[in-house]
mmCIF file of C-alpha atoms in Angstrom:
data_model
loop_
_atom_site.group_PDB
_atom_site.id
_atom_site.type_symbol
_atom_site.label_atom_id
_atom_site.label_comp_id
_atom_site.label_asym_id
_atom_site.label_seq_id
_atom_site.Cartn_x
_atom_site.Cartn_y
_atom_site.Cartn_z
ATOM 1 C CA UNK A 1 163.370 28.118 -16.733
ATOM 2 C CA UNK A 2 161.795 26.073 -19.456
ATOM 3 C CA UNK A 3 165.122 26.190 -22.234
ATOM 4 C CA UNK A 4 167.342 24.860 -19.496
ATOM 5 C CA UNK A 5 166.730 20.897 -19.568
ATOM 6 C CA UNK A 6 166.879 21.684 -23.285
ATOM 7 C CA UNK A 7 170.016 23.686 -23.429
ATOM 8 C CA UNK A 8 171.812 21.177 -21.055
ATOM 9 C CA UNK A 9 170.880 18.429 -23.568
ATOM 10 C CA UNK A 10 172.474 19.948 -26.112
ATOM 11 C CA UNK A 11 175.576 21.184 -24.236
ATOM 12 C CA UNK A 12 176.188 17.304 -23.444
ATOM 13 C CA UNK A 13 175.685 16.398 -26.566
ATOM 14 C CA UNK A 14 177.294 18.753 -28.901
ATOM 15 C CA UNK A 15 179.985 19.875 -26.484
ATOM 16 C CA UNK A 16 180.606 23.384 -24.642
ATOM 17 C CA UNK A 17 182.811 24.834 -27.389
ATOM 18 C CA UNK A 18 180.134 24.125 -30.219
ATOM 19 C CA UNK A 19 177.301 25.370 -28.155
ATOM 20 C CA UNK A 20 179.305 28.866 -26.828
ATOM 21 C CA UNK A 21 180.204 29.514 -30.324
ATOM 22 C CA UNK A 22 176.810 29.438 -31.353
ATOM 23 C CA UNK A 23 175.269 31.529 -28.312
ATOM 24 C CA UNK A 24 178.228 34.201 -28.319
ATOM 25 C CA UNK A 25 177.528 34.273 -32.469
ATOM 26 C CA UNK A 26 173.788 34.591 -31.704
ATOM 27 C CA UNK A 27 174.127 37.239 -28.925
ATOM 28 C CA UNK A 28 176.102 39.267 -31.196
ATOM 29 C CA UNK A 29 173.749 39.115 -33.799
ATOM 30 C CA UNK A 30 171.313 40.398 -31.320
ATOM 31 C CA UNK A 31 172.657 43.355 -29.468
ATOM 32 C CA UNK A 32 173.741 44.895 -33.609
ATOM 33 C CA UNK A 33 169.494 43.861 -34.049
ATOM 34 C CA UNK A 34 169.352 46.007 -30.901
ATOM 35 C CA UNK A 35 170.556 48.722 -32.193
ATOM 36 C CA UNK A 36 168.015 49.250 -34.510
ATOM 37 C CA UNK A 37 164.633 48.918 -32.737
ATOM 38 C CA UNK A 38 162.483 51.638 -32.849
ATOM 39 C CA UNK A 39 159.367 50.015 -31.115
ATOM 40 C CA UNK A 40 159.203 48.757 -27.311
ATOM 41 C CA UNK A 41 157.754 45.094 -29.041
ATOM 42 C CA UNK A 42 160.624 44.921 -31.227
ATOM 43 C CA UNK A 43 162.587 45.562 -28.218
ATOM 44 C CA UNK A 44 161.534 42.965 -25.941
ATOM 45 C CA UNK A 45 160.877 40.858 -29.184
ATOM 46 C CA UNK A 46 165.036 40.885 -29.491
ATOM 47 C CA UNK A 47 166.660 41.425 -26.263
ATOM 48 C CA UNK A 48 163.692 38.797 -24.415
ATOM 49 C CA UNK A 49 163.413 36.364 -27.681
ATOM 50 C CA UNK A 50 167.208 36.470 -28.833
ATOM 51 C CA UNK A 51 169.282 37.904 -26.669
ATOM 52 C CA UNK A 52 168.074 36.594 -23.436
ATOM 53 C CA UNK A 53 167.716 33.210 -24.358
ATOM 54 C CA UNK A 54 170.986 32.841 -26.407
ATOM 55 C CA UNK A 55 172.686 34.096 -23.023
ATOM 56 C CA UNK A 56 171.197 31.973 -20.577
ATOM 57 C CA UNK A 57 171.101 29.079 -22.524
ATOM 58 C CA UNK A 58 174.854 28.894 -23.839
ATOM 59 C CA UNK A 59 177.535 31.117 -21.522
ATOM 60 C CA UNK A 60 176.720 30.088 -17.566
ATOM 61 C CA UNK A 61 175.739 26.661 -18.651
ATOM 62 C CA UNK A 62 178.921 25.767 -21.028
ATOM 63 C CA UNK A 63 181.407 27.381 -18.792
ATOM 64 C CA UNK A 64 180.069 24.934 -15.804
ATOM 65 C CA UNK A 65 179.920 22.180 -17.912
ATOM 66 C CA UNK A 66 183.997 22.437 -18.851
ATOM 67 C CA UNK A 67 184.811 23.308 -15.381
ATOM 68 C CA UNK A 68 182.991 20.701 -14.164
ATOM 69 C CA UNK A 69 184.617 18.278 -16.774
ATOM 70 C CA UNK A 70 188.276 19.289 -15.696
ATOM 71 C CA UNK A 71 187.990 19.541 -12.347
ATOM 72 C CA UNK A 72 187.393 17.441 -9.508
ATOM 73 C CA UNK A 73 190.176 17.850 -6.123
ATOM 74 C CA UNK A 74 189.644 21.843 -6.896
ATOM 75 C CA UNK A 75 186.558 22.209 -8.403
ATOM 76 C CA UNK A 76 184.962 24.689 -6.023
ATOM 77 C CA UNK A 77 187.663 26.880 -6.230
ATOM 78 C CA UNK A 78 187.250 26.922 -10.399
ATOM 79 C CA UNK A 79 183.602 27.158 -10.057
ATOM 80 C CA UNK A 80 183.958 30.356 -7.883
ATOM 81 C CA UNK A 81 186.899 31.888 -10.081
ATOM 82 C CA UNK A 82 184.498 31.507 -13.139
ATOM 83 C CA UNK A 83 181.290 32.722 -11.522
ATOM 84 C CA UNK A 84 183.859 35.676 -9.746
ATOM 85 C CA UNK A 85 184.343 36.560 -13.495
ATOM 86 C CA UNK A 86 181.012 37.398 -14.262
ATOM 87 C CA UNK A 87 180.913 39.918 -11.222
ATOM 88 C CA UNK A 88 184.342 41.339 -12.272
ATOM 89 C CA UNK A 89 183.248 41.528 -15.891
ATOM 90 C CA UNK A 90 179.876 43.440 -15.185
ATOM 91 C CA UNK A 91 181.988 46.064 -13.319
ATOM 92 C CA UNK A 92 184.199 46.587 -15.874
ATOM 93 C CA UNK A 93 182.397 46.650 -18.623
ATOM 94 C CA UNK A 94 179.093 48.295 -16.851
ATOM 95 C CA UNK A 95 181.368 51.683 -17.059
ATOM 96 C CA UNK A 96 182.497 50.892 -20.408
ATOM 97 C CA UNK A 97 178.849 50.508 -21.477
ATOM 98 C CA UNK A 98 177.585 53.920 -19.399
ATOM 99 C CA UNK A 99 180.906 56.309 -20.972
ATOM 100 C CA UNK A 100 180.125 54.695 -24.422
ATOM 101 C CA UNK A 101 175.997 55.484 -24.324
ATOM 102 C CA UNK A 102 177.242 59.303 -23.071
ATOM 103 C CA UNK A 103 179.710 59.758 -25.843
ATOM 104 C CA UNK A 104 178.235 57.722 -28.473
ATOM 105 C CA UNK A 105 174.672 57.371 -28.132
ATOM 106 C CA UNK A 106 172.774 53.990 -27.103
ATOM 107 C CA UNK A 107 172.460 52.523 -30.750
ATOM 108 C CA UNK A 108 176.078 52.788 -31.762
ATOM 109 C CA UNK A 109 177.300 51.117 -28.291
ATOM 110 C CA UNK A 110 174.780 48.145 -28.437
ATOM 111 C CA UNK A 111 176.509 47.666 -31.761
ATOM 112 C CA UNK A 112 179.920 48.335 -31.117
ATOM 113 C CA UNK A 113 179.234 45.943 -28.314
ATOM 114 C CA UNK A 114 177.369 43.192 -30.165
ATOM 115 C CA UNK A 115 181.016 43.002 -32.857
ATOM 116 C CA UNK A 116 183.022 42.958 -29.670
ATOM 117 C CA UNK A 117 181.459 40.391 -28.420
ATOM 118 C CA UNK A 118 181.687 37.922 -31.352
ATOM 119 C CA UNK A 119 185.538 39.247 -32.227
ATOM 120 C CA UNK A 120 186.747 38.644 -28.714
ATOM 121 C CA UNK A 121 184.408 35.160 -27.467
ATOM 122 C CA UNK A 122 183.944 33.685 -30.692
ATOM 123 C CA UNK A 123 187.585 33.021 -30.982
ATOM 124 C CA UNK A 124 188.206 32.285 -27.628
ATOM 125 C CA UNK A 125 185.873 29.672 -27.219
ATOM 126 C CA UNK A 126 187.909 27.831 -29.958
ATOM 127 C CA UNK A 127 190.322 26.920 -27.087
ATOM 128 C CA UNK A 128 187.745 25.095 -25.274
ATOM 129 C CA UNK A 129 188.585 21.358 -24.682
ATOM 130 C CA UNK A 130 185.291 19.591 -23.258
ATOM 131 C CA UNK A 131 187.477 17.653 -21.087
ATOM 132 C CA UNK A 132 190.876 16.846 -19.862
ATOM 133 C CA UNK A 133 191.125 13.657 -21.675
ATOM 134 C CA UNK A 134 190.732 14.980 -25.261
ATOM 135 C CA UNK A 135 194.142 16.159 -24.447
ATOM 136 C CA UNK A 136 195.711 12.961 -22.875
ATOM 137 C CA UNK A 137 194.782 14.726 -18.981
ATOM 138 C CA UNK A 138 193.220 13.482 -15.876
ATOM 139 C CA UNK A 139 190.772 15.821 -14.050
ATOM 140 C CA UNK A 140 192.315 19.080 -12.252
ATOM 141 C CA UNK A 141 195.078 18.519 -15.001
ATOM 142 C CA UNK A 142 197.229 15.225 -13.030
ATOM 143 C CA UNK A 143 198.990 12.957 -15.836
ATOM 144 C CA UNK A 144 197.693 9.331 -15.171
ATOM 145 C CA UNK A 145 201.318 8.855 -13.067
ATOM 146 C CA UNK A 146 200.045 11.681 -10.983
ATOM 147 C CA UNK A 147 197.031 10.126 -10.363
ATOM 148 C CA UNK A 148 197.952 7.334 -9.377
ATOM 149 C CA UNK A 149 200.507 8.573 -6.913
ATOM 150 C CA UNK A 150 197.677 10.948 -5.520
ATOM 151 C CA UNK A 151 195.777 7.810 -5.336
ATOM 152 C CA UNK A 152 198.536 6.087 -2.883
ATOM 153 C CA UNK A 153 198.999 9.129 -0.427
ATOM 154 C CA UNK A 154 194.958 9.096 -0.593
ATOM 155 C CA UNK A 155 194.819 12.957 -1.484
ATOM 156 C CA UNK A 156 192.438 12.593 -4.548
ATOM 157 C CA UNK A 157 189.130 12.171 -3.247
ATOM 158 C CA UNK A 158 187.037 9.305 -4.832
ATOM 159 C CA UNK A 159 184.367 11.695 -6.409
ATOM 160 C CA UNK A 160 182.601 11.953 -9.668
ATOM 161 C CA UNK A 161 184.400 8.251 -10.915
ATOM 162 C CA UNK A 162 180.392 6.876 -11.724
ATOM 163 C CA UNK A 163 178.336 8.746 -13.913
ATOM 164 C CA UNK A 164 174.800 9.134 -12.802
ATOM 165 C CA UNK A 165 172.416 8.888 -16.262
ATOM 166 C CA UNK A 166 169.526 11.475 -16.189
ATOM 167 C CA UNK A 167 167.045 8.937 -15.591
ATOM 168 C CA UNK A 168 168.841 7.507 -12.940
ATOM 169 C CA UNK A 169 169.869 11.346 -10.530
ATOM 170 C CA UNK A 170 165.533 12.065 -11.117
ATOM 171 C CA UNK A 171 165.075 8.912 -9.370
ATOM 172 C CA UNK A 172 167.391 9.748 -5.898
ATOM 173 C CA UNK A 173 165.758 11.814 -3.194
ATOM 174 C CA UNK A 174 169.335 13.683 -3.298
ATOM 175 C CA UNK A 175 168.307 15.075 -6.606
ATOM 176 C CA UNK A 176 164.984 16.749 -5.563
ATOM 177 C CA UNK A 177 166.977 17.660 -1.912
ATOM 178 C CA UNK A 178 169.170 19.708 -3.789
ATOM 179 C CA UNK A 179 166.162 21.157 -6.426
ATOM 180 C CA UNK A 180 164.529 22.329 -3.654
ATOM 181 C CA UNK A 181 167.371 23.634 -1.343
ATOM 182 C CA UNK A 182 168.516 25.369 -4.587
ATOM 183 C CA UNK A 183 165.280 27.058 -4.989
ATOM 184 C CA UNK A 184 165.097 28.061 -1.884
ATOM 185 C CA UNK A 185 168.786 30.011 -1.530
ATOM 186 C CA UNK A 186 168.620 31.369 -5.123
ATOM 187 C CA UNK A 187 164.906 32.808 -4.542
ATOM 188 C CA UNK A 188 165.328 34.616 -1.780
ATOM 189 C CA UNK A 189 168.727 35.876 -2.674
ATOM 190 C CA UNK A 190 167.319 37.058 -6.184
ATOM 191 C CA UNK A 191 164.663 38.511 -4.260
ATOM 192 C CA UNK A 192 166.668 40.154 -2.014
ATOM 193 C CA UNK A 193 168.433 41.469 -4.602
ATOM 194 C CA UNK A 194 165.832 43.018 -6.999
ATOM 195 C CA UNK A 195 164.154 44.527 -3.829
ATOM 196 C CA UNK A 196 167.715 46.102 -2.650
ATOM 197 C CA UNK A 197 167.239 49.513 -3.106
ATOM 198 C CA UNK A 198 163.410 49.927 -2.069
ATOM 199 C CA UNK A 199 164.529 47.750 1.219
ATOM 200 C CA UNK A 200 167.538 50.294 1.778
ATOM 201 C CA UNK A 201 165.000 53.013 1.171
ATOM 202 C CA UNK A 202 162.533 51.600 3.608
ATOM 203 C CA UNK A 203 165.578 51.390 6.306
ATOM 204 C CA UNK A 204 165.877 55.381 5.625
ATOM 205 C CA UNK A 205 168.236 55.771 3.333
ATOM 206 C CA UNK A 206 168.399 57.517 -0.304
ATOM 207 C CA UNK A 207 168.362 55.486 -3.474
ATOM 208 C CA UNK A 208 172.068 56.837 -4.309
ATOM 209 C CA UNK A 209 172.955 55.471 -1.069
ATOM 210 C CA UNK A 210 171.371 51.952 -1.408
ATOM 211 C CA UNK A 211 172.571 51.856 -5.342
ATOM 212 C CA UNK A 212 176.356 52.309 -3.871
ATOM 213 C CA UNK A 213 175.764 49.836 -1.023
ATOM 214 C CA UNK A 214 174.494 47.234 -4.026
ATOM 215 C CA UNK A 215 177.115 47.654 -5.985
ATOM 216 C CA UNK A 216 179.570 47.518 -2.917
ATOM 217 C CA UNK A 217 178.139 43.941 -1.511
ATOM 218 C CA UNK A 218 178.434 42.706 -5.534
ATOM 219 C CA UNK A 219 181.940 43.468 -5.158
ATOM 220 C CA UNK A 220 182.728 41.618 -1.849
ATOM 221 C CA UNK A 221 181.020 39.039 -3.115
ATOM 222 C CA UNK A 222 184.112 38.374 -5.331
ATOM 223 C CA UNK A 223 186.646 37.331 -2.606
ATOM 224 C CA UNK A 224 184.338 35.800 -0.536
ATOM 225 C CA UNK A 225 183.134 33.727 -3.968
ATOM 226 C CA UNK A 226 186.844 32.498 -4.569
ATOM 227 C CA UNK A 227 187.533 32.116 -0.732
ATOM 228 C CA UNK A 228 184.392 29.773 -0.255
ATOM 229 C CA UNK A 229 185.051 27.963 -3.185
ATOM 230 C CA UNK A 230 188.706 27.235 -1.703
ATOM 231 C CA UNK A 231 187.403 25.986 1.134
ATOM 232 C CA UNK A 232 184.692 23.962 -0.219
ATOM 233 C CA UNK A 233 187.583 21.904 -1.585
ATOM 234 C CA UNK A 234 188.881 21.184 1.684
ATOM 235 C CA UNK A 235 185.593 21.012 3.660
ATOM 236 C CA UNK A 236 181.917 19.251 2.791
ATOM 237 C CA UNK A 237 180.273 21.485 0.608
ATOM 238 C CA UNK A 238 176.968 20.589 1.330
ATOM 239 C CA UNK A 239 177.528 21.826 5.271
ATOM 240 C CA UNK A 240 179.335 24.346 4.049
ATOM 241 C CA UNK A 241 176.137 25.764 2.186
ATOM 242 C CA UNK A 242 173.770 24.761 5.194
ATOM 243 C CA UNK A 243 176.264 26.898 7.256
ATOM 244 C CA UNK A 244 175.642 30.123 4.609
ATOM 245 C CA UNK A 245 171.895 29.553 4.381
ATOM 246 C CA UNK A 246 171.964 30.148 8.327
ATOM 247 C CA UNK A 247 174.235 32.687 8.134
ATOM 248 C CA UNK A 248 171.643 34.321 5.276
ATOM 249 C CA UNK A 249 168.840 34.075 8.149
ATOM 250 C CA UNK A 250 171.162 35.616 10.421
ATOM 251 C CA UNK A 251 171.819 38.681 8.470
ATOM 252 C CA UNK A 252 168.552 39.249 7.684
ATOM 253 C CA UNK A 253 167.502 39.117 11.440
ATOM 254 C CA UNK A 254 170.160 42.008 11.730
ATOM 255 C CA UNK A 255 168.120 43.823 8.956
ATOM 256 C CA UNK A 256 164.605 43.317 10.496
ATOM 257 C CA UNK A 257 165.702 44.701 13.480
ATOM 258 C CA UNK A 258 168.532 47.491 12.053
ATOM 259 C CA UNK A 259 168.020 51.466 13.088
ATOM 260 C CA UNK A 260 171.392 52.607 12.336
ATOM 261 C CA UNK A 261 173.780 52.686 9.456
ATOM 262 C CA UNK A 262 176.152 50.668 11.519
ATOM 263 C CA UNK A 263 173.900 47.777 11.514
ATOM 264 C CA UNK A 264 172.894 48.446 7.677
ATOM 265 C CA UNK A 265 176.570 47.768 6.475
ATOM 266 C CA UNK A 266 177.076 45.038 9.073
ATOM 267 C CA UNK A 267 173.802 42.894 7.088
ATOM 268 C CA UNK A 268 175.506 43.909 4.027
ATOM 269 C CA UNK A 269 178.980 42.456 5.390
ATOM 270 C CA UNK A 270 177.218 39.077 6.268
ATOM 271 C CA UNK A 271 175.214 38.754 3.454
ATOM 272 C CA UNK A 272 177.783 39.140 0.967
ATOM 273 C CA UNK A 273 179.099 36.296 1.824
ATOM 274 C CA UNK A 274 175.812 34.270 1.113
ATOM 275 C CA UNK A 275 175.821 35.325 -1.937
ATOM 276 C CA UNK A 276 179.085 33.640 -2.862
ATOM 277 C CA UNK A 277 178.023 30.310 -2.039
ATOM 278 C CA UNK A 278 176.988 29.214 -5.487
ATOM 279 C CA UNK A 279 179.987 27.536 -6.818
ATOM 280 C CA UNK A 280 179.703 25.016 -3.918
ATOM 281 C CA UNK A 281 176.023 24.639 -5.156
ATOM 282 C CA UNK A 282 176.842 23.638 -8.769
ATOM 283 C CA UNK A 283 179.777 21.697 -7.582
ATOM 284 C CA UNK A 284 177.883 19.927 -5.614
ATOM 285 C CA UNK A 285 176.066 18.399 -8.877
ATOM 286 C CA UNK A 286 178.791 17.689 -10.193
ATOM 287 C CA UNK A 287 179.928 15.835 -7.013
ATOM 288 C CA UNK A 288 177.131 13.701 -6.880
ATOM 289 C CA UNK A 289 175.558 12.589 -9.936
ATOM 290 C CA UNK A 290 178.658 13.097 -12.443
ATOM 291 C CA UNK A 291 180.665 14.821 -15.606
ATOM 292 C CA UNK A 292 178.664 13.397 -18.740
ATOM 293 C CA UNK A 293 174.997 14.546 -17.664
ATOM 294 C CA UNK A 294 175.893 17.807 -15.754
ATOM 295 C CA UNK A 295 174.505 20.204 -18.078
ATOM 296 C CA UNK A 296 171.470 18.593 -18.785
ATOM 297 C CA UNK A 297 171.035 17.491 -14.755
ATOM 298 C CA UNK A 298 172.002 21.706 -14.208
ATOM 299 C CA UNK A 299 169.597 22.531 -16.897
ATOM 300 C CA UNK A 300 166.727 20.612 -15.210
ATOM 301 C CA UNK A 301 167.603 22.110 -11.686
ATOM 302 C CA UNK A 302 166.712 25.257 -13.380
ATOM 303 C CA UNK A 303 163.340 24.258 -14.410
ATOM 304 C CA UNK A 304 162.982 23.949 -10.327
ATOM 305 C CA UNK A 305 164.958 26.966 -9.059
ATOM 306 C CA UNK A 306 164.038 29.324 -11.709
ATOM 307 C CA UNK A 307 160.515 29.590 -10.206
ATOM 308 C CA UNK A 308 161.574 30.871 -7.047
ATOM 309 C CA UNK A 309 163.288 33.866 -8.537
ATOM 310 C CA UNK A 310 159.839 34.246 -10.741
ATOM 311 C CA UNK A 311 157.421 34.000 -8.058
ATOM 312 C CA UNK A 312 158.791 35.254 -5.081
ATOM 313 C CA UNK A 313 159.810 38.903 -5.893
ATOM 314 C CA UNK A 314 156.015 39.478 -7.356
ATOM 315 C CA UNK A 315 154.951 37.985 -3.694
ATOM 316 C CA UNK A 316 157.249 40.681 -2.046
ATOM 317 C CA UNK A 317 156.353 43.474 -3.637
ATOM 318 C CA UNK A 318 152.722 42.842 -3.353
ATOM 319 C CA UNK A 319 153.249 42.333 0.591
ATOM 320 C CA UNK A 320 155.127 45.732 0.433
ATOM 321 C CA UNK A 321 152.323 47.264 -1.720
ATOM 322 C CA UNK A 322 149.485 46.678 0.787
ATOM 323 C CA UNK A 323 151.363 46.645 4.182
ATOM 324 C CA UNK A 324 154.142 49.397 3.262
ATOM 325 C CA UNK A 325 156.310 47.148 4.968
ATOM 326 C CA UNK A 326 159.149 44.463 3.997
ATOM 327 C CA UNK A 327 159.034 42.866 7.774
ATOM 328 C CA UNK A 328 156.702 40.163 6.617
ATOM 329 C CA UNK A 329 158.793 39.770 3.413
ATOM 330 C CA UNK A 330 161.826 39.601 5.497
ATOM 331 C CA UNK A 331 160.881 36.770 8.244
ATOM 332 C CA UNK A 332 159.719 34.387 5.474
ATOM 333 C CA UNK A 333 163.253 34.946 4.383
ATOM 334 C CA UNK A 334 164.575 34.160 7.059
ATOM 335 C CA UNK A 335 162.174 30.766 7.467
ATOM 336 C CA UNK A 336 163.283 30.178 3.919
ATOM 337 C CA UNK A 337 166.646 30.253 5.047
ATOM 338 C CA UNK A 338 166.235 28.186 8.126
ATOM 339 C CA UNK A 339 164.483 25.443 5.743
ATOM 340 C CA UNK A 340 167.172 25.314 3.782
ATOM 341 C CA UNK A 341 169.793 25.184 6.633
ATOM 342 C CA UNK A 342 168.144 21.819 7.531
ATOM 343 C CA UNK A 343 168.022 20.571 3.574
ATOM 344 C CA UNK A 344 171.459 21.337 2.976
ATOM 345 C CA UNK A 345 172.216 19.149 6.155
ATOM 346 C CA UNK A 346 170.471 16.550 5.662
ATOM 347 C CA UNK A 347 171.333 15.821 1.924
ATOM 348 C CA UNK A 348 173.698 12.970 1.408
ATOM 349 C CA UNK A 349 175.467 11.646 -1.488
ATOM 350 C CA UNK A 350 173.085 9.534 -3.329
ATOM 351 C CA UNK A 351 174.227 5.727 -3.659
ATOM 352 C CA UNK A 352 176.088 5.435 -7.142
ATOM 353 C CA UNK A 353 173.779 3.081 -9.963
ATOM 354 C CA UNK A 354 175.875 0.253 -9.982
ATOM 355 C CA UNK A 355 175.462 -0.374 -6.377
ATOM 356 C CA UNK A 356 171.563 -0.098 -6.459
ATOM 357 C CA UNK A 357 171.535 -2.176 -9.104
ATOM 358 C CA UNK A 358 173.862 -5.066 -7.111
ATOM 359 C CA UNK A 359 171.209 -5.036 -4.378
ATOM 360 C CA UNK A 360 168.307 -5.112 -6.703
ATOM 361 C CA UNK A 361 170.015 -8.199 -8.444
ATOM 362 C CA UNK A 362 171.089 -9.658 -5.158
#
């Protein structure tokens, strides 16, 4: 929460590529550090102090940041195809990780995969280009003759052509709109998520059960991630994600009131596809306030949303702790949810600078 307005900064100002380099290099550095720990404070010293924070504050951020850059007619459907890839990588290389700690022992695979990591996205984050334009491009990859014949059928969209200044997106109400509506769908669904298996368990079923039904709603969550994003192209993202935060209260209404495994894997059906909506939720910065600022603007969100996912799975589990019950836990959920239904349709695009500024001067 608290490196993200500073990671963003330096993202926009030193450029994806530069900044990935340096986390992946860093990373890598740590996991071979890793491997040599023989103290739980030197553990949490390395994976929380180095690892962690290298991670966060370089991969999700600079990959955003260059789709965001390149992309504007289909950039939901990029932002879900990169966020898919994080699913599909941790469930290929999840098994990778488990055969290798069997076989090899945990030391030698945290280093094995700490010189994997820098020998495979070291060099490919060479082939980062921050934007379309340091190679002669237009967003989504149109030659400037494309453009402008996209411009006279009226098929490109007039979006991201003012760039919102960070000083300038703190001061719209759509700004906070978003912070909060953000907060509120990435809370609960963290939540949600780190309370999976003791929910499942509560529902009456084993924790081998509920650890395959997690891992089965992380992989729907793939398609429905790219299929959202597609249509987030075509249809306003911001209904779009007021339309998932109801169906979110929806599914978890099916939960409250589930007694039967049917109606367990039905919540899980619904809900997987809440948790693809986040693509349309960064595009939807990108849509508003910009390309030069995104990171930092992203990085600041953070700072907002980040607390939900801190707070609200300690509030959970000390509701479960004294009532031995998640229905309380599960109809603030759902009132979460509703909330942010109704901030998610009310947000609008905020009113680009120069126009403000016309008024003022007027």
């Amino acid at each position: 929460a608290v490196e993200g307005p500073i990671a963003g900064y330096l993202i926009d100002k030193f450029g994806p590529r530069i900044m990935l380099t340096i986390g992946a290099f860093i990373v890598a550095i740590g996991y071979i550090l890793l491997s040599q720990v023989n103290s739980f404070l030197w553990f949490l010293t390395i994976y929380l102090g180095i690892i962690s924070l290298a991670f966060n504050a370089t991969f999700s951020g600079s990959t955003m940041a260059v789709v965001n850059n390149w992309f504007i007619r289909r950039k939901g459907l990029a932002m879900a195809i990169s966020i898919a890839a994080y699913s599909l990588g941790g469930s290929i290389i999840a098994p990778l990780l488990a055969f290798g700690i069997h076989h090899l022992g945990w030391r030698t695979t945290m280093a094995l995969s700490g010189i994997m990591l820098a020998a495979v996205v070291v060099p490919f984050a060479q082939l980062l280009r921050s934007s379309p334009e340091a190679l002669g491009l237009k967003p989504d990859g149109d030659t400037p003759r494309i453009e402008s014949k996209l411009d006279e059928v009226g098929v490109k969209p007039i979006l991201s052509s003012v760039d919102f200044t960070v000083s300038e997106a703190l001061r719209t109400k759509s700004y906070w709109l978003l912070a909060i509506g953000t907060m509120l769908r990435t809370g609960t669904l963290g939540t949600l998520i780190v309370h999976f298996v003791p929910i499942m368990v509560w529902k009456g079923n084993s924790e081998q059960t509920a650890a395959v039904m997690l891992g089965i709603m992380a992989f729907l969550s793939i398609p429905m991630r790219i299929g959202i994003g597609w249509l987030g192209d075509r249809w306003s993202r911001s209904k779009m994600l007021a339309a998932g935060m109801a169906l979110g209260a929806f599914s978890l209404m099916i939960l409250q009131n589930a007694n039967s495994s049917f109606q367990v894997w039905l919540f899980i059906s619904v809900f997987s596809v809440v948790e693809g909506l986040s693509a349309l939720n960064w595009a939807l910065v990108g849509d508003y306030f910009g390309r030069k600022r995104f990171a930092t603007l992203r990085g600041i969100l953070s700072l907002v949303y980040s607390w939900g996912m801190i707070v609200m799975p300690i509030v959970a589990g000390g509701i479960f702790d004294r009532t031995g019950s998640y229905n309380t836990v599960i109809w603030i959920f759902v009132g979460m949810y509703i909330c942010g239904t109704i901030l998610f349709l009310v947000i609008q695009r905020p009113r680009t600078p120069f126009l403000v500024k016309d008024k003022t001067q007027n």
